[in-house]
């Protein structure tokens, strides 16, 4: 059976981008593949969270994984730092990751621009740790959103380079995967670019947002001054609202606003009101399950323990084999 690995950073609650870009694939894949889904807490340290926040965020994301329908009996759900073998593989892969290629990574350049006072080595080698996460279980498929495509390319690069260097055919070539075919990019509410936790207040709708917060965010979403003439093209901001609608609204609703845009009768206020209610309808049952899970201490602990055990067994084997290949047998 093919092996699947993916993770989500523990920098806060999951938003609709995480859900439709990654989680929806996790939920479907757990029934068909040998899946490892983790909470990337090592990765989240690049932004220096306070210890209490780190703890809270990891538990929150775990409660959200379970609330979305991930089942610890079907897939291996674990916390990245519960499997420290990944840190050793990361160290070993760092030896053949080059400064030039790491500096060229889009995410590094973006982060360096956003946090100029904290351009740490963890940020630079972030793609190496990510490659270690994936290669640790010798995955062939990695369900991720479009923004992670380049990281997957780098993972293949590091794995292939290791194979060549030691003249082995050890690591398989993992590919970024989406059930629907093309990788997904869920837009944010600010009129430009993707939905993301670090894209500014109000850009992302979280699975844990209350109904009122969702209404406020959506009503403030950027639109434009309306179609100038029948059948005029849509601006990016309005295209984004339609893209979000496509995720949570019924076909009938989408058709209605599509037609209204075409014949210039559209009122963005009405469209946003409808979008907010459809998001609330989608999110409410998930949020209720998150709340239940957060109250159930033993559920979270049991899930972490089962995952840790299964992930370490797989990780131990890989790291032992990699040490052997490298020649660490004295
Ligand atoms: P992170 O935590 O930023 O995002 C988690 C997953 O959600 C997807 N995603 C999106 N998809 C579509 N549209 C969006 N607006 C959107 N925002 C986020 C991301 O593509 C991702 O799949 N580096 C990773 C975490 C990670 C990882 C790994 C993933 C660490 N190691 C190994 C896969 C395999 C990250 O920061 O994702």
mmCIF file of C-alpha atoms and ligand atoms in Angstrom:
data_model
loop_
_atom_site.group_PDB
_atom_site.id
_atom_site.type_symbol
_atom_site.label_atom_id
_atom_site.label_comp_id
_atom_site.label_asym_id
_atom_site.label_seq_id
_atom_site.Cartn_x
_atom_site.Cartn_y
_atom_site.Cartn_z
ATOM 1 C CA UNK A 1 0.000 0.000 0.000
ATOM 2 C CA UNK A 2 1.283 3.472 -0.871
ATOM 3 C CA UNK A 3 2.427 5.663 1.995
ATOM 4 C CA UNK A 4 1.132 9.188 2.504
ATOM 5 C CA UNK A 5 2.639 11.884 4.738
ATOM 6 C CA UNK A 6 1.487 15.403 5.438
ATOM 7 C CA UNK A 7 1.398 17.937 8.229
ATOM 8 C CA UNK A 8 0.011 21.264 9.328
ATOM 9 C CA UNK A 9 1.960 23.801 11.367
ATOM 10 C CA UNK A 10 0.816 24.366 14.923
ATOM 11 C CA UNK A 11 0.834 28.147 14.639
ATOM 12 C CA UNK A 12 -2.861 28.547 15.422
ATOM 13 C CA UNK A 13 -6.265 27.247 14.441
ATOM 14 C CA UNK A 14 -6.962 25.686 11.070
ATOM 15 C CA UNK A 15 -8.633 27.922 8.494
ATOM 16 C CA UNK A 16 -10.655 27.120 5.395
ATOM 17 C CA UNK A 17 -7.461 27.166 3.286
ATOM 18 C CA UNK A 18 -5.960 24.396 5.409
ATOM 19 C CA UNK A 19 -9.245 22.528 5.253
ATOM 20 C CA UNK A 20 -9.800 22.585 1.506
ATOM 21 C CA UNK A 21 -6.112 22.533 0.541
ATOM 22 C CA UNK A 22 -5.005 19.717 2.820
ATOM 23 C CA UNK A 23 -7.483 18.307 5.367
ATOM 24 C CA UNK A 24 -10.150 17.278 2.880
ATOM 25 C CA UNK A 25 -7.525 15.093 1.210
ATOM 26 C CA UNK A 26 -6.389 13.672 4.558
ATOM 27 C CA UNK A 27 -9.945 12.617 5.352
ATOM 28 C CA UNK A 28 -10.387 10.851 2.038
ATOM 29 C CA UNK A 29 -6.912 9.321 1.917
ATOM 30 C CA UNK A 30 -7.078 7.708 5.358
ATOM 31 C CA UNK A 31 -9.429 5.064 3.965
ATOM 32 C CA UNK A 32 -7.197 4.054 1.074
ATOM 33 C CA UNK A 33 -3.555 4.581 2.024
ATOM 34 C CA UNK A 34 -1.029 4.043 4.778
ATOM 35 C CA UNK A 35 -1.266 7.579 6.169
ATOM 36 C CA UNK A 36 0.892 9.620 8.539
ATOM 37 C CA UNK A 37 -0.549 13.023 9.464
ATOM 38 C CA UNK A 38 1.330 15.111 11.977
ATOM 39 C CA UNK A 39 1.246 18.454 13.743
ATOM 40 C CA UNK A 40 4.380 20.375 12.763
ATOM 41 C CA UNK A 41 5.423 21.881 16.076
ATOM 42 C CA UNK A 42 9.169 21.960 15.317
ATOM 43 C CA UNK A 43 8.362 24.001 12.217
ATOM 44 C CA UNK A 44 6.293 26.443 14.245
ATOM 45 C CA UNK A 45 9.337 27.336 16.390
ATOM 46 C CA UNK A 46 10.708 29.586 13.618
ATOM 47 C CA UNK A 47 8.372 32.286 14.957
ATOM 48 C CA UNK A 48 9.353 31.752 18.641
ATOM 49 C CA UNK A 49 5.994 30.963 20.302
ATOM 50 C CA UNK A 50 5.728 31.215 24.088
ATOM 51 C CA UNK A 51 5.725 27.751 25.758
ATOM 52 C CA UNK A 52 2.111 28.065 26.942
ATOM 53 C CA UNK A 53 0.975 29.105 23.458
ATOM 54 C CA UNK A 54 2.841 26.224 21.828
ATOM 55 C CA UNK A 55 1.145 23.731 24.140
ATOM 56 C CA UNK A 56 -2.292 25.226 23.590
ATOM 57 C CA UNK A 57 -1.856 25.381 19.815
ATOM 58 C CA UNK A 58 -0.696 21.772 19.468
ATOM 59 C CA UNK A 59 -3.692 20.526 21.466
ATOM 60 C CA UNK A 60 -6.007 22.792 19.496
ATOM 61 C CA UNK A 61 -4.779 21.466 16.147
ATOM 62 C CA UNK A 62 -5.071 17.881 17.382
ATOM 63 C CA UNK A 63 -8.663 18.564 18.523
ATOM 64 C CA UNK A 64 -9.281 20.019 15.049
ATOM 65 C CA UNK A 65 -7.765 17.025 13.238
ATOM 66 C CA UNK A 66 -10.137 14.753 15.140
ATOM 67 C CA UNK A 67 -13.114 17.099 14.685
ATOM 68 C CA UNK A 68 -12.588 17.086 10.917
ATOM 69 C CA UNK A 69 -12.922 13.316 10.919
ATOM 70 C CA UNK A 70 -9.389 11.963 11.100
ATOM 71 C CA UNK A 71 -9.468 8.637 12.875
ATOM 72 C CA UNK A 72 -6.425 7.514 14.926
ATOM 73 C CA UNK A 73 -7.399 3.914 14.160
ATOM 74 C CA UNK A 74 -7.170 4.486 10.408
ATOM 75 C CA UNK A 75 -4.187 6.823 10.082
ATOM 76 C CA UNK A 76 -1.186 7.615 12.233
ATOM 77 C CA UNK A 77 -1.816 11.023 13.829
ATOM 78 C CA UNK A 78 1.147 12.377 15.744
ATOM 79 C CA UNK A 79 3.000 15.394 17.012
ATOM 80 C CA UNK A 80 6.224 15.995 15.042
ATOM 81 C CA UNK A 81 8.434 16.462 18.122
ATOM 82 C CA UNK A 82 7.125 13.187 19.615
ATOM 83 C CA UNK A 83 9.230 11.533 16.909
ATOM 84 C CA UNK A 84 12.694 13.086 17.392
ATOM 85 C CA UNK A 85 14.129 10.682 14.783
ATOM 86 C CA UNK A 86 13.011 13.314 12.290
ATOM 87 C CA UNK A 87 15.593 15.694 13.758
ATOM 88 C CA UNK A 88 18.371 13.222 13.007
ATOM 89 C CA UNK A 89 17.238 12.699 9.426
ATOM 90 C CA UNK A 90 17.023 16.505 9.083
ATOM 91 C CA UNK A 91 20.619 16.820 10.294
ATOM 92 C CA UNK A 92 21.803 14.194 7.835
ATOM 93 C CA UNK A 93 19.914 15.759 4.902
ATOM 94 C CA UNK A 94 21.292 19.194 5.794
ATOM 95 C CA UNK A 95 24.730 17.926 4.789
ATOM 96 C CA UNK A 96 23.673 17.838 1.161
ATOM 97 C CA UNK A 97 21.335 20.823 1.039
ATOM 98 C CA UNK A 98 23.021 23.864 -0.474
ATOM 99 C CA UNK A 99 22.826 27.465 0.654
ATOM 100 C CA UNK A 100 22.006 28.728 -2.842
ATOM 101 C CA UNK A 101 18.967 26.525 -3.324
ATOM 102 C CA UNK A 102 17.694 27.199 0.197
ATOM 103 C CA UNK A 103 18.006 30.965 -0.289
ATOM 104 C CA UNK A 104 16.110 30.754 -3.569
ATOM 105 C CA UNK A 105 13.029 29.102 -2.013
ATOM 106 C CA UNK A 106 10.019 31.386 -2.425
ATOM 107 C CA UNK A 107 8.791 30.769 1.111
ATOM 108 C CA UNK A 108 12.191 31.691 2.562
ATOM 109 C CA UNK A 109 12.315 34.941 0.604
ATOM 110 C CA UNK A 110 8.762 35.772 1.669
ATOM 111 C CA UNK A 111 9.418 35.005 5.349
ATOM 112 C CA UNK A 112 12.691 36.932 5.308
ATOM 113 C CA UNK A 113 10.792 39.934 3.967
ATOM 114 C CA UNK A 114 8.014 39.592 6.539
ATOM 115 C CA UNK A 115 10.241 39.051 9.583
ATOM 116 C CA UNK A 116 13.538 40.834 8.806
ATOM 117 C CA UNK A 117 14.524 40.795 12.493
ATOM 118 C CA UNK A 118 14.251 37.034 12.763
ATOM 119 C CA UNK A 119 15.813 35.388 9.702
ATOM 120 C CA UNK A 120 17.018 32.325 11.589
ATOM 121 C CA UNK A 121 18.681 29.152 10.292
ATOM 122 C CA UNK A 122 15.479 27.197 10.984
ATOM 123 C CA UNK A 123 13.708 29.374 8.452
ATOM 124 C CA UNK A 124 16.432 28.777 5.875
ATOM 125 C CA UNK A 125 16.442 25.005 6.372
ATOM 126 C CA UNK A 126 12.654 24.739 6.747
ATOM 127 C CA UNK A 127 12.393 22.783 3.452
ATOM 128 C CA UNK A 128 14.999 20.294 4.684
ATOM 129 C CA UNK A 129 12.973 19.546 7.815
ATOM 130 C CA UNK A 130 9.928 19.181 5.621
ATOM 131 C CA UNK A 131 11.811 16.756 3.371
ATOM 132 C CA UNK A 132 12.826 14.818 6.498
ATOM 133 C CA UNK A 133 9.151 14.601 7.565
ATOM 134 C CA UNK A 134 8.246 13.087 4.220
ATOM 135 C CA UNK A 135 11.274 10.848 3.634
ATOM 136 C CA UNK A 136 11.123 9.571 7.236
ATOM 137 C CA UNK A 137 8.209 7.332 6.233
ATOM 138 C CA UNK A 138 9.302 6.958 2.602
ATOM 139 C CA UNK A 139 6.076 8.534 1.380
ATOM 140 C CA UNK A 140 5.080 8.599 -2.269
ATOM 141 C CA UNK A 141 2.110 10.974 -1.964
ATOM 142 C CA UNK A 142 1.904 14.250 -0.043
ATOM 143 C CA UNK A 143 -1.496 15.972 0.118
ATOM 144 C CA UNK A 144 -0.823 19.727 0.272
ATOM 145 C CA UNK A 145 -2.093 23.020 -1.098
ATOM 146 C CA UNK A 146 -0.541 24.803 -4.054
ATOM 147 C CA UNK A 147 1.766 26.909 -1.847
ATOM 148 C CA UNK A 148 3.753 23.799 -0.881
ATOM 149 C CA UNK A 149 4.553 22.689 -4.439
ATOM 150 C CA UNK A 150 8.095 24.057 -4.414
ATOM 151 C CA UNK A 151 8.844 22.349 -1.094
ATOM 152 C CA UNK A 152 7.885 19.040 -2.670
ATOM 153 C CA UNK A 153 10.227 19.698 -5.558
ATOM 154 C CA UNK A 154 13.015 20.309 -3.042
ATOM 155 C CA UNK A 155 12.111 17.116 -1.178
ATOM 156 C CA UNK A 156 12.539 15.134 -4.383
ATOM 157 C CA UNK A 157 15.819 16.912 -4.987
ATOM 158 C CA UNK A 158 17.180 16.027 -1.524
ATOM 159 C CA UNK A 159 15.968 12.415 -1.724
ATOM 160 C CA UNK A 160 17.413 11.875 -5.198
ATOM 161 C CA UNK A 161 20.666 13.512 -4.226
ATOM 162 C CA UNK A 162 20.988 11.145 -1.264
ATOM 163 C CA UNK A 163 20.277 8.164 -3.532
ATOM 164 C CA UNK A 164 22.924 9.303 -6.024
ATOM 165 C CA UNK A 165 25.508 10.158 -3.394
ATOM 166 C CA UNK A 166 25.327 6.722 -1.780
ATOM 167 C CA UNK A 167 24.477 4.836 -4.984
ATOM 168 C CA UNK A 168 21.257 3.413 -3.588
ATOM 169 C CA UNK A 169 17.653 3.448 -4.643
ATOM 170 C CA UNK A 170 16.388 4.115 -1.140
ATOM 171 C CA UNK A 171 14.050 7.112 -1.032
ATOM 172 C CA UNK A 172 11.041 7.089 -3.382
ATOM 173 C CA UNK A 173 10.061 10.296 -5.228
ATOM 174 C CA UNK A 174 7.126 11.885 -3.385
ATOM 175 C CA UNK A 175 4.585 13.939 -5.316
ATOM 176 C CA UNK A 176 2.260 16.703 -4.138
ATOM 177 C CA UNK A 177 -1.240 15.307 -4.316
ATOM 178 C CA UNK A 178 -4.837 16.446 -4.464
ATOM 179 C CA UNK A 179 -7.813 14.165 -4.906
ATOM 180 C CA UNK A 180 -9.433 16.484 -7.414
ATOM 181 C CA UNK A 181 -6.311 16.630 -9.596
ATOM 182 C CA UNK A 182 -4.854 20.131 -9.486
ATOM 183 C CA UNK A 183 -3.482 21.451 -6.187
ATOM 184 C CA UNK A 184 -5.755 23.952 -4.490
ATOM 185 C CA UNK A 185 -5.220 27.594 -3.559
ATOM 186 C CA UNK A 186 -8.004 28.975 -1.386
ATOM 187 C CA UNK A 187 -8.102 32.784 -1.580
ATOM 188 C CA UNK A 188 -8.357 35.074 1.424
ATOM 189 C CA UNK A 189 -10.885 37.820 2.126
ATOM 190 C CA UNK A 190 -8.537 40.738 1.508
ATOM 191 C CA UNK A 191 -8.976 40.792 -2.246
ATOM 192 C CA UNK A 192 -5.554 39.469 -3.215
ATOM 193 C CA UNK A 193 -3.632 36.252 -2.645
ATOM 194 C CA UNK A 194 -4.204 33.171 -0.535
ATOM 195 C CA UNK A 195 -5.948 32.623 2.754
ATOM 196 C CA UNK A 196 -3.297 32.344 5.456
ATOM 197 C CA UNK A 197 -2.752 32.791 9.166
ATOM 198 C CA UNK A 198 0.001 35.313 8.648
ATOM 199 C CA UNK A 199 -1.720 37.315 5.906
ATOM 200 C CA UNK A 200 -3.256 39.821 8.290
ATOM 201 C CA UNK A 201 -6.292 40.061 10.540
ATOM 202 C CA UNK A 202 -9.552 39.279 8.806
ATOM 203 C CA UNK A 203 -8.049 37.501 5.819
ATOM 204 C CA UNK A 204 -8.737 33.973 7.065
ATOM 205 C CA UNK A 205 -11.879 32.252 8.318
ATOM 206 C CA UNK A 206 -11.002 29.686 10.970
ATOM 207 C CA UNK A 207 -12.841 26.467 11.796
ATOM 208 C CA UNK A 208 -12.979 27.786 15.378
ATOM 209 C CA UNK A 209 -14.442 31.227 14.559
ATOM 210 C CA UNK A 210 -17.814 32.071 16.114
ATOM 211 C CA UNK A 211 -20.785 32.863 13.872
ATOM 212 C CA UNK A 212 -20.455 36.578 14.608
ATOM 213 C CA UNK A 213 -16.759 36.664 13.818
ATOM 214 C CA UNK A 214 -17.396 34.905 10.497
ATOM 215 C CA UNK A 215 -20.168 37.391 9.615
ATOM 216 C CA UNK A 216 -17.940 40.353 10.479
ATOM 217 C CA UNK A 217 -14.965 39.072 8.484
ATOM 218 C CA UNK A 218 -16.997 38.193 5.412
ATOM 219 C CA UNK A 219 -18.974 41.456 5.408
ATOM 220 C CA UNK A 220 -15.651 43.316 5.455
ATOM 221 C CA UNK A 221 -14.197 41.282 2.571
ATOM 222 C CA UNK A 222 -12.806 43.339 -0.274
ATOM 223 C CA UNK A 223 -14.976 43.529 -3.422
ATOM 224 C CA UNK A 224 -15.113 46.239 -6.108
ATOM 225 C CA UNK A 225 -17.472 48.908 -7.423
ATOM 226 C CA UNK A 226 -19.538 46.388 -9.404
ATOM 227 C CA UNK A 227 -19.645 45.193 -13.027
ATOM 228 C CA UNK A 228 -19.442 48.129 -15.436
ATOM 229 C CA UNK A 229 -21.340 46.408 -18.241
ATOM 230 C CA UNK A 230 -23.074 43.054 -18.794
ATOM 231 C CA UNK A 231 -20.607 40.149 -19.047
ATOM 232 C CA UNK A 232 -17.622 42.242 -17.967
ATOM 233 C CA UNK A 233 -14.710 40.253 -16.482
ATOM 234 C CA UNK A 234 -14.445 39.882 -12.690
ATOM 235 C CA UNK A 235 -11.772 41.616 -10.624
ATOM 236 C CA UNK A 236 -9.496 39.419 -8.503
ATOM 237 C CA UNK A 237 -11.337 40.396 -5.310
ATOM 238 C CA UNK A 238 -14.726 39.379 -6.718
ATOM 239 C CA UNK A 239 -13.307 36.254 -8.320
ATOM 240 C CA UNK A 240 -12.072 35.320 -4.833
ATOM 241 C CA UNK A 241 -15.547 35.700 -3.336
ATOM 242 C CA UNK A 242 -16.918 33.391 -6.028
ATOM 243 C CA UNK A 243 -14.099 30.909 -5.393
ATOM 244 C CA UNK A 244 -14.995 30.826 -1.682
ATOM 245 C CA UNK A 245 -18.659 30.421 -2.537
ATOM 246 C CA UNK A 246 -17.777 27.440 -4.727
ATOM 247 C CA UNK A 247 -16.424 25.704 -1.595
ATOM 248 C CA UNK A 248 -19.363 26.151 0.778
ATOM 249 C CA UNK A 249 -22.505 27.162 -1.147
ATOM 250 C CA UNK A 250 -25.029 25.153 -3.142
ATOM 251 C CA UNK A 251 -24.953 25.073 -6.954
ATOM 252 C CA UNK A 252 -28.206 27.005 -6.996
ATOM 253 C CA UNK A 253 -26.749 29.859 -4.920
ATOM 254 C CA UNK A 254 -23.639 30.013 -7.079
ATOM 255 C CA UNK A 255 -25.705 30.087 -10.260
ATOM 256 C CA UNK A 256 -27.880 32.860 -8.846
ATOM 257 C CA UNK A 257 -24.987 35.235 -8.055
ATOM 258 C CA UNK A 258 -23.145 34.294 -11.211
ATOM 259 C CA UNK A 259 -26.167 35.365 -13.248
ATOM 260 C CA UNK A 260 -26.617 38.492 -11.121
ATOM 261 C CA UNK A 261 -23.019 39.481 -11.859
ATOM 262 C CA UNK A 262 -23.488 38.872 -15.567
ATOM 263 C CA UNK A 263 -26.605 41.027 -15.809
ATOM 264 C CA UNK A 264 -25.211 43.691 -13.448
ATOM 265 C CA UNK A 265 -27.947 43.272 -10.835
ATOM 266 C CA UNK A 266 -25.551 41.884 -8.230
ATOM 267 C CA UNK A 267 -25.393 43.400 -4.739
ATOM 268 C CA UNK A 268 -22.178 42.390 -3.042
ATOM 269 C CA UNK A 269 -23.763 42.958 0.380
ATOM 270 C CA UNK A 270 -26.307 40.224 -0.371
ATOM 271 C CA UNK A 271 -23.651 37.952 -1.798
ATOM 272 C CA UNK A 272 -21.458 38.316 1.296
ATOM 273 C CA UNK A 273 -24.406 37.766 3.627
ATOM 274 C CA UNK A 274 -25.169 34.514 1.839
ATOM 275 C CA UNK A 275 -21.491 33.485 1.807
ATOM 276 C CA UNK A 276 -21.192 34.114 5.554
ATOM 277 C CA UNK A 277 -24.298 31.998 6.302
ATOM 278 C CA UNK A 278 -23.031 29.169 4.088
ATOM 279 C CA UNK A 279 -19.643 29.240 5.823
ATOM 280 C CA UNK A 280 -21.369 29.167 9.210
ATOM 281 C CA UNK A 281 -23.489 26.193 8.132
ATOM 282 C CA UNK A 282 -20.342 24.399 7.051
ATOM 283 C CA UNK A 283 -18.220 25.285 10.084
ATOM 284 C CA UNK A 284 -20.709 25.009 12.998
ATOM 285 C CA UNK A 285 -20.736 21.188 13.345
ATOM 286 C CA UNK A 286 -16.932 21.093 13.094
ATOM 287 C CA UNK A 287 -16.554 23.839 15.710
ATOM 288 C CA UNK A 288 -18.892 21.999 18.074
ATOM 289 C CA UNK A 289 -16.818 18.836 17.753
ATOM 290 C CA UNK A 290 -13.602 20.829 18.349
ATOM 291 C CA UNK A 291 -15.102 22.181 21.585
ATOM 292 C CA UNK A 292 -16.084 18.670 22.707
ATOM 293 C CA UNK A 293 -12.618 17.333 21.912
ATOM 294 C CA UNK A 294 -10.852 20.132 23.778
ATOM 295 C CA UNK A 295 -12.847 19.248 26.894
ATOM 296 C CA UNK A 296 -11.885 15.573 26.574
ATOM 297 C CA UNK A 297 -8.352 15.459 27.944
ATOM 298 C CA UNK A 298 -8.090 11.674 27.738
ATOM 299 C CA UNK A 299 -9.205 11.600 24.092
ATOM 300 C CA UNK A 300 -6.336 13.915 23.101
ATOM 301 C CA UNK A 301 -3.786 12.077 25.195
ATOM 302 C CA UNK A 302 -4.827 8.675 23.893
ATOM 303 C CA UNK A 303 -4.695 9.891 20.287
ATOM 304 C CA UNK A 304 -1.193 11.325 20.799
ATOM 305 C CA UNK A 305 0.055 8.135 22.451
ATOM 306 C CA UNK A 306 -1.242 5.822 19.698
ATOM 307 C CA UNK A 307 0.240 8.061 17.007
ATOM 308 C CA UNK A 308 3.619 8.442 18.716
ATOM 309 C CA UNK A 309 4.049 4.688 18.962
ATOM 310 C CA UNK A 310 3.170 3.962 15.326
ATOM 311 C CA UNK A 311 5.175 6.872 13.914
ATOM 312 C CA UNK A 312 8.285 6.019 15.929
ATOM 313 C CA UNK A 313 8.276 2.425 14.737
ATOM 314 C CA UNK A 314 8.311 3.608 11.133
ATOM 315 C CA UNK A 315 10.845 6.393 11.826
ATOM 316 C CA UNK A 316 13.230 4.124 13.758
ATOM 317 C CA UNK A 317 13.440 1.755 10.828
ATOM 318 C CA UNK A 318 14.237 4.488 8.305
ATOM 319 C CA UNK A 319 16.851 6.191 10.461
ATOM 320 C CA UNK A 320 18.585 2.863 11.184
ATOM 321 C CA UNK A 321 18.683 2.074 7.452
ATOM 322 C CA UNK A 322 19.935 5.552 6.557
ATOM 323 C CA UNK A 323 22.729 5.292 9.155
ATOM 324 C CA UNK A 324 23.689 1.959 7.665
ATOM 325 C CA UNK A 325 23.750 3.401 4.109
ATOM 326 C CA UNK A 326 25.875 6.352 5.216
ATOM 327 C CA UNK A 327 28.338 3.981 6.834
ATOM 328 C CA UNK A 328 27.656 4.650 10.496
ATOM 329 C CA UNK A 329 28.480 1.096 11.554
ATOM 330 C CA UNK A 330 31.613 1.210 13.684
HETATM 331 P P1 LIG B 1 0.762 25.144 6.691
HETATM 332 O O1 LIG B 1 0.597 24.845 8.126
HETATM 333 O O2 LIG B 1 1.061 26.535 6.278
HETATM 334 O O3 LIG B 1 -0.501 24.692 5.910
HETATM 335 C C1 LIG B 1 -0.995 23.360 6.063
HETATM 336 C C2 LIG B 1 -1.597 22.863 4.783
HETATM 337 O O4 LIG B 1 -2.636 23.732 4.360
HETATM 338 C C3 LIG B 1 -2.404 24.149 3.030
HETATM 339 N N1 LIG B 1 -2.867 25.528 2.858
HETATM 340 C C4 LIG B 1 -3.617 25.933 1.831
HETATM 341 N N2 LIG B 1 -4.120 25.264 0.794
HETATM 342 C C5 LIG B 1 -4.860 25.956 -0.085
HETATM 343 N N3 LIG B 1 -5.129 27.279 0.050
HETATM 344 C C6 LIG B 1 -4.656 27.996 1.083
HETATM 345 N N4 LIG B 1 -4.944 29.272 1.218
HETATM 346 C C7 LIG B 1 -3.853 27.320 2.042
HETATM 347 N N5 LIG B 1 -3.214 27.694 3.172
HETATM 348 C C8 LIG B 1 -2.609 26.589 3.653
HETATM 349 C C9 LIG B 1 -0.901 24.056 2.830
HETATM 350 O O5 LIG B 1 -0.578 23.925 1.468
HETATM 351 C C10 LIG B 1 -0.582 22.825 3.630
HETATM 352 O O6 LIG B 1 -0.805 21.670 2.862
HETATM 353 N N6 LIG B 1 5.259 23.385 5.659
HETATM 354 C C11 LIG B 1 3.890 22.990 5.870
HETATM 355 C C12 LIG B 1 3.713 21.983 6.975
HETATM 356 C C13 LIG B 1 4.563 20.791 6.808
HETATM 357 C C14 LIG B 1 4.364 19.724 5.876
HETATM 358 C C15 LIG B 1 5.435 18.831 6.097
HETATM 359 C C16 LIG B 1 3.408 19.470 4.909
HETATM 360 C C17 LIG B 1 5.668 20.511 7.507
HETATM 361 N N7 LIG B 1 6.192 19.328 7.085
HETATM 362 C C18 LIG B 1 5.551 17.657 5.350
HETATM 363 C C19 LIG B 1 3.528 18.301 4.170
HETATM 364 C C20 LIG B 1 4.593 17.415 4.389
HETATM 365 C C21 LIG B 1 3.117 24.242 6.226
HETATM 366 O O7 LIG B 1 3.649 25.201 6.706
HETATM 367 O O8 LIG B 1 1.825 24.152 6.038
#
